[in-house]
CSV table of C-alpha atoms in Angstrom, one decimal:
chain,number,residue,atom,x,y,z
N,104,MET,CA,-17.6,70.0,50.4
N,105,THR,CA,-18.9,70.7,53.8
N,106,SER,CA,-17.0,72.6,56.6
N,107,SER,CA,-17.4,73.5,60.2
N,108,GLY,CA,-15.0,76.2,61.2
N,109,ASP,CA,-11.7,75.2,59.7
N,110,ILE,CA,-12.6,71.5,59.4
N,111,THR,CA,-13.8,70.3,56.1
N,112,ILE,CA,-15.5,67.1,54.6
N,113,ARG,CA,-14.4,66.5,51.0
N,114,ILE,CA,-16.2,63.9,48.9
N,115,SER,CA,-14.6,62.8,45.6
N,116,HIS,CA,-16.5,63.5,42.4
N,117,ASP,CA,-17.5,59.9,42.0
N,118,ALA,CA,-18.5,59.6,45.7
N,119,THR,CA,-16.1,56.7,46.2
N,120,GLU,CA,-14.2,58.4,49.0
N,121,ALA,CA,-14.8,60.9,51.8
N,122,CYS,CA,-12.0,62.7,53.6
N,123,LEU,CA,-11.7,64.9,56.7
N,124,LEU,CA,-9.5,67.9,56.2
N,125,VAL,CA,-8.1,69.3,59.5
N,126,PRO,CA,-5.9,72.4,59.0
N,127,PRO,CA,-3.0,73.0,61.5
N,128,GLY,CA,-4.0,75.0,64.6
N,129,CYS,CA,-7.7,74.4,64.3
N,130,ASP,CA,-9.9,74.3,67.4
N,131,ARG,CA,-9.4,70.8,68.8
N,132,ALA,CA,-12.8,70.9,70.5
N,133,LEU,CA,-14.3,70.5,67.0
N,134,LEU,CA,-12.7,67.1,66.6
N,135,SER,CA,-15.0,65.5,69.2
N,136,PRO,CA,-16.9,62.4,67.9
N,137,SER,CA,-20.2,64.1,68.3
N,138,SER,CA,-19.1,67.2,66.4
N,139,LEU,CA,-17.6,65.1,63.6
N,140,LEU,CA,-20.6,62.9,63.3
N,141,MET,CA,-22.8,65.9,62.9
N,142,LEU,CA,-20.4,67.4,60.3
N,143,VAL,CA,-20.3,64.1,58.3
N,144,GLN,CA,-24.1,63.8,58.4
N,145,GLN,CA,-24.4,67.3,57.1
N,146,ALA,CA,-22.1,66.5,54.3
N,147,GLY,CA,-24.4,63.6,53.2
N,148,VAL,CA,-22.0,60.8,54.0
N,149,ALA,CA,-23.9,57.7,55.1
N,150,LEU,CA,-23.2,56.9,58.8
N,151,THR,CA,-22.1,53.3,58.3
N,152,PRO,CA,-20.4,51.3,61.1
N,153,GLN,CA,-17.1,51.8,59.1
N,154,VAL,CA,-17.6,55.6,59.2
N,155,ARG,CA,-18.4,55.6,62.9
N,156,GLN,CA,-15.3,53.5,63.5
N,157,ALA,CA,-13.1,55.9,61.5
N,158,ILE,CA,-14.4,58.9,63.4
N,159,GLY,CA,-14.0,57.2,66.7
N,160,ALA,CA,-10.4,56.6,65.9
N,161,ILE,CA,-9.7,60.4,65.7
N,162,ARG,CA,-8.2,61.8,69.0
N,163,PRO,CA,-8.7,65.6,69.6
N,164,ASP,CA,-5.5,65.9,71.6
N,165,THR,CA,-3.3,64.2,69.0
N,166,ALA,CA,-2.0,65.8,65.9
N,167,GLN,CA,-3.5,64.1,62.8
N,168,ALA,CA,-2.1,64.0,59.3
N,169,SER,CA,-4.6,65.6,57.0
N,170,PRO,CA,-6.6,64.5,55.0
N,171,ILE,CA,-8.1,61.7,57.0
N,172,VAL,CA,-10.1,59.1,55.0
N,173,ILE,CA,-13.3,58.4,56.9
N,174,ALA,CA,-15.4,56.6,54.3
N,175,ARG,CA,-14.8,54.5,51.2
N,176,ALA,CA,-17.3,53.1,48.7
N,177,ILE,CA,-18.0,49.4,48.7
N,178,PRO,CA,-17.3,48.4,45.1
N,179,PRO,CA,-19.8,46.2,43.3
N,180,THR,CA,-19.0,42.5,42.6
N,181,PRO,CA,-19.4,41.9,38.9
N,182,GLY,CA,-21.4,38.9,37.7
N,183,THR,CA,-19.7,35.9,36.4
N,184,ASN,CA,-20.0,35.0,32.7
N,185,GLY,CA,-22.0,32.0,31.6
N,186,ARG,CA,-19.9,29.0,30.5
N,187,LEU,CA,-20.1,25.5,29.2
N,188,GLU,CA,-18.3,23.0,31.3
N,189,TRP,CA,-17.5,19.9,29.3
N,190,ALA,CA,-18.1,16.5,30.8
N,191,GLU,CA,-14.9,14.5,31.1
N,192,GLY,CA,-13.7,13.4,27.7
N,193,TYR,CA,-16.2,15.5,25.7
N,194,ALA,CA,-14.3,18.7,25.0
N,195,PRO,CA,-14.2,19.1,21.2
N,196,ASP,CA,-11.8,22.0,21.5
N,197,ALA,CA,-9.2,20.1,23.5
N,198,PRO,CA,-5.8,20.3,21.8
N,199,PRO,CA,-5.1,17.1,19.9
N,200,SER,CA,-2.3,14.9,21.1
N,201,THR,CA,0.5,14.1,18.7
N,202,PRO,CA,0.7,10.3,18.5
N,203,GLU,CA,3.8,8.5,17.8
N,204,SER,CA,4.3,6.1,15.0
N,205,GLY,CA,5.3,2.5,15.5
N,206,SER,CA,9.0,3.5,15.4
N,207,GLY,CA,8.6,6.0,18.3
N,208,SER,CA,8.7,9.1,16.0
N,209,VAL,CA,5.9,11.6,15.9
N,210,ASP,CA,3.3,11.0,13.3
N,211,HIS,CA,2.7,14.4,11.7
N,212,HIS,CA,0.0,13.0,9.4
N,213,ALA,CA,-2.2,12.1,12.4
N,214,GLY,CA,-5.4,14.1,12.6
N,215,ARG,CA,-7.6,15.2,15.5
N,216,ARG,CA,-9.8,12.9,17.4
N,217,TYR,CA,-13.5,13.3,16.7
N,218,LEU,CA,-15.8,12.7,19.6
N,219,HIS,CA,-18.6,10.3,18.8
N,220,VAL,CA,-21.7,10.7,20.9
N,221,ARG,CA,-25.1,8.9,21.1
N,222,ALA,CA,-28.5,10.4,21.7
N,223,GLY,CA,-28.9,10.9,25.4
N,224,ASP,CA,-25.3,11.4,26.2
N,225,VAL,CA,-24.6,14.2,28.7
N,226,VAL,CA,-21.7,16.2,27.1
N,227,GLY,CA,-21.5,19.0,29.6
N,228,THR,CA,-23.2,21.5,31.9
N,229,LEU,CA,-24.3,25.0,30.9
N,230,HIS,CA,-23.7,27.5,33.8
N,231,PRO,CA,-25.8,30.6,33.4
N,232,PRO,CA,-24.4,34.1,34.0
N,233,THR,CA,-24.9,35.7,37.4
N,234,GLU,CA,-26.2,39.3,38.0
N,235,GLY,CA,-23.4,40.2,40.4
N,236,ILE,CA,-23.7,42.1,43.7
N,237,ASP,CA,-24.3,45.9,43.8
N,238,GLY,CA,-21.9,48.1,45.7
N,239,CYS,CA,-22.5,51.4,47.6
N,240,ASP,CA,-20.9,54.8,47.5
N,241,VAL,CA,-20.1,57.0,50.5
N,242,ARG,CA,-23.5,58.6,50.3
N,243,GLY,CA,-25.3,55.3,50.5
N,244,ASN,CA,-26.3,55.2,46.9
N,245,ALA,CA,-26.1,51.9,45.1
N,246,ILE,CA,-23.3,51.2,42.5
N,247,ARG,CA,-24.8,48.8,40.1
N,248,ALA,CA,-22.9,45.6,39.4
N,249,THR,CA,-22.1,44.6,35.8
N,250,PRO,CA,-24.0,41.4,35.1
N,251,GLY,CA,-22.2,38.5,33.5
N,252,ARG,CA,-22.4,37.8,29.8
N,253,ALA,CA,-24.1,34.7,28.4
N,254,ALA,CA,-21.8,31.8,27.5
N,255,ALA,CA,-19.6,32.4,24.5
N,256,VAL,CA,-20.8,29.2,22.8
N,257,ARG,CA,-24.2,28.6,21.2
N,258,LEU,CA,-26.0,25.3,21.2
N,259,HIS,CA,-27.3,23.8,18.0
N,260,ALA,CA,-30.8,22.2,18.0
N,261,SER,CA,-29.0,18.8,18.1
N,262,LEU,CA,-28.3,19.6,21.8
N,263,SER,CA,-30.8,20.4,24.6
N,264,VAL,CA,-30.4,21.7,28.1
N,265,ASP,CA,-32.4,20.3,31.0
N,266,PRO,CA,-33.5,22.3,34.1
N,267,ASP,CA,-30.3,21.3,35.9
N,268,GLY,CA,-28.2,22.8,33.1
N,269,ARG,CA,-27.1,19.4,31.7
N,270,VAL,CA,-26.3,19.6,27.9
N,271,ILE,CA,-27.7,16.4,26.3
N,272,ALA,CA,-27.1,15.1,22.8
N,273,GLN,CA,-30.4,14.7,20.9
N,274,ARG,CA,-29.0,12.5,18.1
N,275,GLU,CA,-26.0,10.3,17.3
N,276,GLY,CA,-23.1,11.9,15.6
N,277,VAL,CA,-19.8,13.7,16.3
N,278,LEU,CA,-19.5,16.5,18.7
N,279,THR,CA,-18.1,19.6,17.0
N,280,LEU,CA,-17.3,23.2,18.0
N,281,ARG,CA,-17.1,25.5,15.0
N,282,ASP,CA,-17.5,29.3,14.9
N,283,GLY,CA,-18.7,29.3,18.5
N,284,GLU,CA,-21.5,26.8,17.9
N,285,VAL,CA,-21.6,23.3,19.5
N,286,GLU,CA,-23.3,20.7,17.3
N,287,VAL,CA,-23.8,16.9,17.1
N,288,SER,CA,-22.8,16.8,13.5
N,289,GLN,CA,-23.6,14.1,11.1
N,290,ALA,CA,-21.3,15.6,8.5
N,291,LEU,CA,-17.7,17.0,8.6
N,292,GLU,CA,-16.7,19.9,6.3
N,293,ILE,CA,-13.1,20.5,5.6
N,294,ASN,CA,-12.6,24.0,4.1
N,295,GLY,CA,-9.5,23.4,2.1
N,296,PRO,CA,-7.3,20.4,1.5
N,297,VAL,CA,-6.4,17.5,3.7
N,298,ASP,CA,-2.8,18.1,4.6
N,299,PHE,CA,-0.7,18.7,7.7
N,300,SER,CA,-3.1,21.5,8.8
N,301,SER,CA,-5.9,19.0,9.1
N,302,GLY,CA,-4.1,15.7,9.5
N,303,ASN,CA,-5.7,12.4,8.6
N,304,ILE,CA,-9.5,12.3,8.6
N,305,ASP,CA,-11.5,9.5,10.4
N,306,PHE,CA,-15.1,10.6,10.7
N,307,ALA,CA,-18.2,8.5,11.4
N,308,GLY,CA,-20.6,10.4,9.2
N,309,ASP,CA,-20.4,12.2,5.8
N,310,VAL,CA,-17.2,14.1,4.9
N,311,TYR,CA,-17.1,17.0,2.5
N,312,ILE,CA,-13.6,18.3,1.5
N,313,SER,CA,-13.5,21.4,-0.6
N,314,GLY,CA,-9.9,21.0,-1.5
N,315,GLY,CA,-7.9,17.9,-2.4
N,316,VAL,CA,-6.1,15.2,-0.4
N,317,ARG,CA,-2.3,15.5,-0.3
N,318,ALA,CA,0.0,12.5,-0.8
N,319,GLY,CA,0.5,10.3,2.2
N,320,PHE,CA,-2.7,11.2,4.0
N,321,ARG,CA,-5.7,9.1,4.8
N,322,VAL,CA,-9.4,9.9,4.7
N,323,LYS,CA,-12.0,7.6,6.1
N,324,ALA,CA,-15.8,8.4,6.2
N,325,GLY,CA,-18.5,6.4,7.8
N,326,ARG,CA,-20.9,7.4,5.2
N,327,ALA,CA,-20.6,9.5,2.0
N,328,LEU,CA,-17.4,11.3,1.0
N,329,ARG,CA,-16.8,14.1,-1.5
N,330,VAL,CA,-13.3,15.4,-2.4
N,331,GLY,CA,-13.6,18.6,-4.4
N,332,GLY,CA,-9.9,18.9,-5.5
N,333,LEU,CA,-7.3,16.4,-6.6
N,334,ALA,CA,-6.7,13.4,-4.5
N,335,GLU,CA,-3.1,12.5,-4.7
N,336,ALA,CA,-1.3,9.2,-3.6
N,337,SER,CA,-3.5,8.9,-0.6
N,338,ALA,CA,-5.7,6.3,1.1
N,339,ILE,CA,-9.4,7.0,0.6
N,340,GLU,CA,-12.2,5.0,2.3
N,341,CYS,CA,-15.9,5.5,2.7
N,342,ALA,CA,-18.8,3.3,3.6
N,343,GLY,CA,-21.2,5.3,1.3
N,344,ASP,CA,-21.0,7.0,-2.0
N,345,PHE,CA,-17.8,8.7,-3.3
N,346,ASP,CA,-17.6,11.8,-5.4
N,347,ALA,CA,-14.3,13.1,-6.8
N,348,PRO,CA,-14.8,15.8,-9.5
N,349,GLY,CA,-11.1,16.6,-9.2
N,350,GLY,CA,-10.0,13.0,-9.9
N,351,MET,CA,-7.3,10.9,-8.2
N,352,ALA,CA,-3.7,10.5,-9.2
N,353,GLY,CA,-2.5,7.5,-7.2
N,354,ASP,CA,1.0,7.2,-8.5
N,355,GLY,CA,0.8,3.5,-7.8
N,356,ARG,CA,0.3,4.1,-4.1
N,357,GLY,CA,-3.2,5.5,-3.9
N,358,THR,CA,-6.0,3.2,-2.7
N,359,LEU,CA,-9.7,3.6,-2.9
N,360,GLU,CA,-12.3,1.6,-0.9
N,361,VAL,CA,-16.0,2.6,-1.6
N,362,GLY,CA,-19.0,1.0,0.0
N,363,GLY,CA,-21.5,2.6,-2.5
N,364,THR,CA,-21.4,4.3,-5.9
N,365,ALA,CA,-18.3,6.2,-7.1
N,366,ARG,CA,-18.3,9.2,-9.4
N,367,VAL,CA,-14.9,10.4,-10.5
N,368,ALA,CA,-13.3,12.7,-13.1
N,369,TYR,CA,-10.5,10.1,-13.6
N,370,LEU,CA,-8.4,7.6,-11.7
N,371,ASP,CA,-4.7,7.2,-12.5
N,372,ALA,CA,-2.7,4.3,-11.0
N,373,VAL,CA,-5.2,3.6,-8.2
N,374,SER,CA,-6.0,0.3,-6.7
N,375,GLY,CA,-9.1,-0.7,-4.6
N,376,THR,CA,-12.7,-1.9,-4.4
N,377,ILE,CA,-16.0,-0.2,-5.3
N,378,LYS,CA,-19.0,-2.1,-4.2
N,379,GLY,CA,-21.5,-0.2,-6.2
N,380,ASP,CA,-21.3,1.3,-9.7
N,381,LEU,CA,-18.4,3.4,-11.0
N,382,PHE,CA,-19.0,6.5,-13.2
N,383,VAL,CA,-15.9,7.9,-14.9
N,384,GLU,CA,-15.9,11.2,-16.7
N,385,ARG,CA,-12.5,10.9,-18.6
N,386,GLU,CA,-10.3,7.8,-18.0
N,387,LEU,CA,-9.0,5.0,-15.9
N,388,ILE,CA,-5.3,4.7,-16.3
N,389,ALA,CA,-3.2,1.8,-15.0
N,390,CYS,CA,-5.6,1.0,-12.2
N,391,ARG,CA,-6.3,-2.2,-10.4
N,392,LEU,CA,-10.0,-2.0,-9.4
N,393,ALA,CA,-12.8,-4.4,-8.5
N,394,VAL,CA,-16.3,-3.0,-9.0
N,395,GLY,CA,-19.3,-4.7,-7.6
N,396,GLY,CA,-21.7,-3.1,-10.1
N,397,SER,CA,-21.2,-1.6,-13.6
N,398,VAL,CA,-18.6,0.8,-15.0
N,399,ARG,CA,-20.1,3.7,-17.0
N,400,SER,CA,-17.7,5.9,-19.0
N,401,PRO,CA,-19.3,6.5,-22.4
N,402,ALA,CA,-16.9,9.4,-23.2
N,403,GLY,CA,-13.9,7.9,-21.4
N,404,THR,CA,-11.0,5.5,-21.8
N,405,VAL,CA,-9.8,2.4,-19.9
N,406,LEU,CA,-6.1,2.2,-20.4
N,407,GLY,CA,-3.8,-0.3,-18.8
N,408,GLY,CA,-4.1,-2.1,-15.5
N,409,THR,CA,-6.9,-4.5,-14.5
N,410,LEU,CA,-10.5,-3.7,-14.2
N,411,ALA,CA,-12.8,-6.4,-12.6
N,412,LEU,CA,-16.5,-5.8,-12.5
N,413,ALA,CA,-19.6,-7.8,-11.8
N,414,SER,CA,-22.0,-6.3,-14.4
N,415,SER,CA,-21.4,-4.3,-17.5
N,416,LEU,CA,-18.9,-1.9,-19.0
N,417,ASP,CA,-19.8,1.1,-21.1
N,418,VAL,CA,-16.7,2.9,-22.4
N,419,ARG,CA,-15.5,4.9,-25.4
N,420,VAL,CA,-12.1,3.4,-25.8
N,421,LEU,CA,-10.4,0.3,-24.4
N,422,GLY,CA,-6.6,0.2,-24.5
N,423,SER,CA,-4.3,2.4,-26.6
N,424,GLU,CA,-2.7,2.6,-30.0
N,425,ALA,CA,0.6,1.6,-28.4
N,426,GLY,CA,-0.9,-1.8,-27.4
N,427,THR,CA,-0.8,-1.2,-23.6
N,428,PRO,CA,-1.8,-4.4,-21.9
N,429,THR,CA,-5.3,-3.8,-20.5
N,430,VAL,CA,-7.3,-6.5,-18.7
N,431,VAL,CA,-11.0,-6.4,-18.1
N,432,ARG,CA,-12.7,-9.1,-16.0
N,433,LEU,CA,-16.5,-9.5,-16.0
N,434,GLY,CA,-18.7,-11.7,-13.9
N,435,ASP,CA,-16.9,-13.6,-11.2
N,436,LEU,CA,-15.3,-11.2,-8.8
N,437,PRO,CA,-12.8,-12.0,-6.1
N,438,MET,CA,-14.8,-10.1,-3.5
N,439,ASP,CA,-17.9,-12.1,-4.4
N,440,ARG,CA,-16.1,-15.4,-4.1
N,441,ALA,CA,-14.6,-14.2,-0.7
N,442,ALA,CA,-18.0,-13.2,0.6
N,443,LEU,CA,-19.6,-16.5,-0.5
N,444,ALA,CA,-16.7,-18.5,0.9
N,445,GLY,CA,-16.9,-16.6,4.2
N,446,ALA,CA,-20.6,-17.3,4.5
N,447,MET,CA,-20.1,-21.0,3.8
N,448,ARG,CA,-17.3,-21.2,6.4
N,449,ARG,CA,-19.5,-19.6,9.0
N,450,VAL,CA,-22.3,-22.2,8.2
N,451,THR,CA,-19.8,-25.1,8.3
N,452,ALA,CA,-18.2,-23.9,11.6
N,453,ALA,CA,-21.6,-23.4,13.2
N,454,ARG,CA,-22.7,-26.9,12.2
N,455,ALA,CA,-19.5,-28.4,13.5
N,456,ARG,CA,-20.1,-26.7,16.9
N,457,LEU,CA,-23.7,-27.9,16.9
N,458,ALA,CA,-22.5,-31.5,16.4
N,459,ARG,CA,-20.0,-31.3,19.2
N,460,CYS,CA,-22.5,-29.7,21.7
N,461,THR,CA,-25.2,-32.2,20.7
N,462,GLU,CA,-22.8,-35.1,21.4
N,463,GLU,CA,-21.8,-33.6,24.8
N,464,GLU,CA,-25.4,-33.2,25.7
N,465,LEU,CA,-26.1,-36.9,25.0
N,466,MET,CA,-23.1,-37.9,27.1
N,467,LEU,CA,-24.4,-35.9,30.0
N,468,ARG,CA,-27.9,-37.2,29.8
N,469,VAL,CA,-27.0,-40.9,29.9
N,470,ASN,CA,-25.7,-40.5,33.4
N,471,PRO,CA,-28.7,-41.4,35.7
N,472,ARG,CA,-27.3,-39.7,38.7
N,473,PRO,CA,-25.5,-36.5,37.5
N,474,CYS,CA,-23.5,-34.5,40.1
N,475,ALA,CA,-24.1,-30.8,40.6
N,476,ALA,CA,-21.3,-29.8,38.2
N,477,GLU,CA,-22.7,-32.0,35.5
N,478,LYS,CA,-26.2,-30.6,36.0
N,479,GLU,CA,-24.8,-27.1,35.7
N,480,ARG,CA,-22.9,-28.1,32.6
N,481,LEU,CA,-26.0,-29.6,31.1
N,482,THR,CA,-27.8,-26.3,31.5
N,483,GLU,CA,-24.9,-24.4,29.9
N,484,VAL,CA,-24.8,-26.8,26.9
N,485,ALA,CA,-28.6,-26.4,26.4
N,486,TYR,CA,-28.0,-22.6,26.2
N,487,GLU,CA,-25.1,-23.0,23.9
N,488,LEU,CA,-27.2,-25.3,21.6
N,489,SER,CA,-29.9,-22.6,21.4
N,490,GLU,CA,-27.3,-19.9,20.5
N,491,ILE,CA,-25.7,-22.1,17.9
N,492,ARG,CA,-29.0,-22.9,16.2
N,493,ARG,CA,-29.7,-19.2,16.1
N,494,ALA,CA,-26.3,-18.6,14.5
N,495,ILE,CA,-26.8,-21.3,11.9
N,496,VAL,CA,-30.2,-19.7,10.9
N,497,ALA,CA,-28.6,-16.3,10.5
N,498,ALA,CA,-25.5,-17.6,8.6
N,499,GLU,CA,-27.7,-19.7,6.2
N,500,ALA,CA,-29.9,-16.7,5.6
N,501,ASP,CA,-26.8,-14.6,4.7
N,502,LEU,CA,-25.5,-17.3,2.4
N,503,ALA,CA,-28.9,-17.6,0.7
N,504,GLN,CA,-29.0,-13.9,0.2
N,505,LEU,CA,-25.5,-13.8,-1.3
N,506,GLU,CA,-26.3,-16.7,-3.6
N,507,ALA,CA,-29.5,-15.0,-4.7
N,508,LEU,CA,-27.7,-11.8,-5.5
N,509,TYR,CA,-25.1,-13.7,-7.4
N,510,ARG,CA,-27.6,-15.6,-9.5
N,511,GLY,CA,-29.8,-12.6,-10.0
N,512,ARG,CA,-27.2,-10.5,-11.8
N,513,PRO,CA,-27.7,-9.8,-15.5
N,514,ARG,CA,-25.4,-11.3,-18.0
N,515,PRO,CA,-22.2,-9.3,-18.3
N,516,SER,CA,-21.9,-7.1,-21.3
N,517,ILE,CA,-19.5,-4.6,-22.8
N,518,VAL,CA,-20.2,-1.6,-25.0
N,519,VAL,CA,-17.2,0.1,-26.7
N,520,HIS,CA,-18.4,3.2,-28.6
N,521,HIS,CA,-15.1,4.0,-30.5
N,522,THR,CA,-12.3,1.4,-30.4
N,523,ILE,CA,-10.9,-1.7,-28.8
N,524,HIS,CA,-7.1,-1.6,-29.3
N,525,ALA,CA,-4.7,-4.5,-29.5
N,526,GLY,CA,-3.3,-5.6,-26.2
N,527,VAL,CA,-6.8,-5.7,-24.6
N,528,SER,CA,-7.9,-9.0,-23.0
N,529,LEU,CA,-11.4,-9.6,-21.8
N,530,HIS,CA,-12.1,-12.3,-19.2
N,531,VAL,CA,-15.8,-13.1,-19.1
N,532,ASP,CA,-16.6,-15.9,-16.7
N,533,ALA,CA,-14.6,-18.9,-18.1
N,534,SER,CA,-13.7,-17.3,-21.5
N,535,ILE,CA,-10.7,-15.1,-22.4
N,536,ALA,CA,-10.7,-12.9,-25.5
N,537,VAL,CA,-7.4,-11.4,-26.6
N,538,PHE,CA,-7.3,-8.6,-29.2
N,539,SER,CA,-4.3,-8.6,-31.5
N,540,ARG,CA,-5.6,-5.8,-33.7
N,541,ALA,CA,-7.8,-2.7,-33.2
N,542,VAL,CA,-11.5,-3.0,-33.7
N,543,ARG,CA,-13.6,0.0,-34.5
N,544,GLY,CA,-17.0,0.4,-32.7
N,545,PRO,CA,-19.6,0.8,-31.7
N,546,LEU,CA,-19.1,-2.7,-30.5
N,547,HIS,CA,-21.4,-4.7,-28.2
N,548,ILE,CA,-20.1,-7.9,-26.5
N,549,GLU,CA,-22.2,-10.2,-24.5
N,550,THR,CA,-22.8,-13.9,-23.7
N,551,ASP,CA,-25.5,-16.2,-24.9
N,552,ALA,CA,-27.4,-18.7,-22.7
N,553,SER,CA,-24.5,-21.2,-22.9
N,554,GLY,CA,-21.9,-18.6,-21.9
N,555,ALA,CA,-20.4,-18.2,-25.4
N,556,LEU,CA,-19.0,-14.8,-26.2
N,557,LEU,CA,-20.9,-12.9,-29.0
N,558,CYS,CA,-20.3,-9.5,-30.6
N,559,ARG,CA,-22.2,-7.0,-32.7
N,560,ILE,CA,-20.7,-4.1,-34.5
N,561,GLY,CA,-23.1,-1.2,-34.8
N,562,SER,CA,-26.6,-2.4,-35.8
N,563,GLY,CA,-25.2,-5.5,-37.5
N,564,PRO,CA,-26.0,-9.1,-36.7
N,565,SER,CA,-24.5,-10.9,-33.7
N,566,ARG,CA,-21.6,-13.2,-34.4
N,567,PRO,CA,-19.0,-15.1,-32.4
N,568,LEU,CA,-16.4,-12.8,-30.8
N,569,ALA,CA,-13.8,-15.3,-32.0
N,570,ASP,CA,-14.2,-13.6,-35.5
N,571,LEU,CA,-12.5,-10.5,-34.0
N,572,ALA,CA,-10.2,-11.9,-31.2
N,573,ARG,CA,-8.5,-15.0,-30.0
N,574,VAL,CA,-11.0,-16.7,-27.6
N,575,THR,CA,-10.0,-19.4,-25.1
N,576,THR,CA,-12.4,-21.2,-22.8
N,577,LEU,CA,-10.9,-22.4,-19.5
N,578,PRO,CA,-12.1,-25.6,-17.7
N,579,ALA,CA,-14.4,-25.1,-14.7
N,580,PRO,CA,-12.5,-25.1,-11.4
N,581,ALA,CA,-13.1,-28.0,-9.0
N,582,ALA,CA,-15.2,-27.2,-5.9
N,583,THR,CA,-13.2,-26.9,-2.7
N,584,PRO,CA,-14.3,-26.3,0.9
N,585,GLU,CA,-12.9,-22.8,0.7
N,586,SER,CA,-14.9,-21.7,-2.4
N,587,PRO,CA,-18.5,-22.3,-3.6
N,588,SER,CA,-19.0,-24.9,-6.3
N,589,THR,CA,-19.8,-23.8,-9.8
N,590,ALA,CA,-22.8,-26.0,-9.8
N,591,ARG,CA,-24.2,-24.4,-6.6
N,592,LEU,CA,-23.6,-20.9,-7.9
N,593,ALA,CA,-25.3,-21.7,-11.2
N,594,ALA,CA,-28.3,-23.5,-9.5
């Protein structure tokens, strides 16, 4: 505090304000601008234009209310925090919409939308923090600004930032934000079950679920899928391998579609298709399954339902003591027939298009003086012919590959380590074997070169399976345009 006579300059402890104290009855001559400026300068107040203006506003001949504020600090401007600004449509933390079902009601099973990105996609812009602008107290000393903090999110190595701050995906995957880190993820981890908290799952990469899948929910993975807990009556689909150590209880409504190999503890009342091998720890109960490879369950049971498989079956028990109808089909699978028939249809359709375009080209070429439209159409037909021939080559290659895979499969075989019970029927190619009594194993069933069913108990000699079961051989089906002929598949 500085005073001149009765007039005093008071500066706050934090130097953010300076006041002029003018007591009543003081000498008004001391309130002249020159006197006040000298007093202010002696007090250490910076003579800024604002201070000079405040002093110039004081009139010596006019009573002034005391105290009079003559200077205020200029507060600092804090820096702005860094932030990640998402490009339009790329915000992974955007709240999911609640879609409606076909009836117009809200679908509470619906899950979040996962943002698929490709390498090179710009998903946002990273704005760096700013330092802020320093302030100044009444003495002219700087008041340091608080710098902004770095962005609250971290970028995984799957994302890069260019000199302009653009955030660019370095690989293909799904953009995720978890625990403050942004990543282009090729795997989705669900910590817990798939239920109303997560909604249905539809992910382009691997999916790992630590819990189970509640009834009525759907899980779709573009690659491998693992469900750690019990999968209830749900719809499970994955393009890669499937692992379910908790098993699946389908209750007649559960479905399973696997593009690779499946490993399960058990399957109960589940229907679906497994394109690779199936490994079962305990049992298959009342399932309707088509397996493109083999089924391995040396300590397990196949009980009830229908099991169709392309290769071999290795199981401890088939059927049950109660005579539960259990059907096992080996060799010719519906999905194989469908794939072959589809490939043949594509070849046939392409050849029909080729014939039509070839005929049209000939008709156009016989005109010695074609008009402009005919010339243009001739060019178009030539291009179409080129594309059709390319399509025929690709379709015939697919058909040849499917037929080679079909022919190259080993002969179907069955190994039953303990018992085949009454009520079991085996469909192996064109033969059907029905068991009316239990047969103790270990039992090996296979076909000979002519397709006849043979069996071997333990290390004993091979003999016709007709010694143990009623065997019927069906006539070979006639070839149709919709299905490959038996002769062609056997060639």
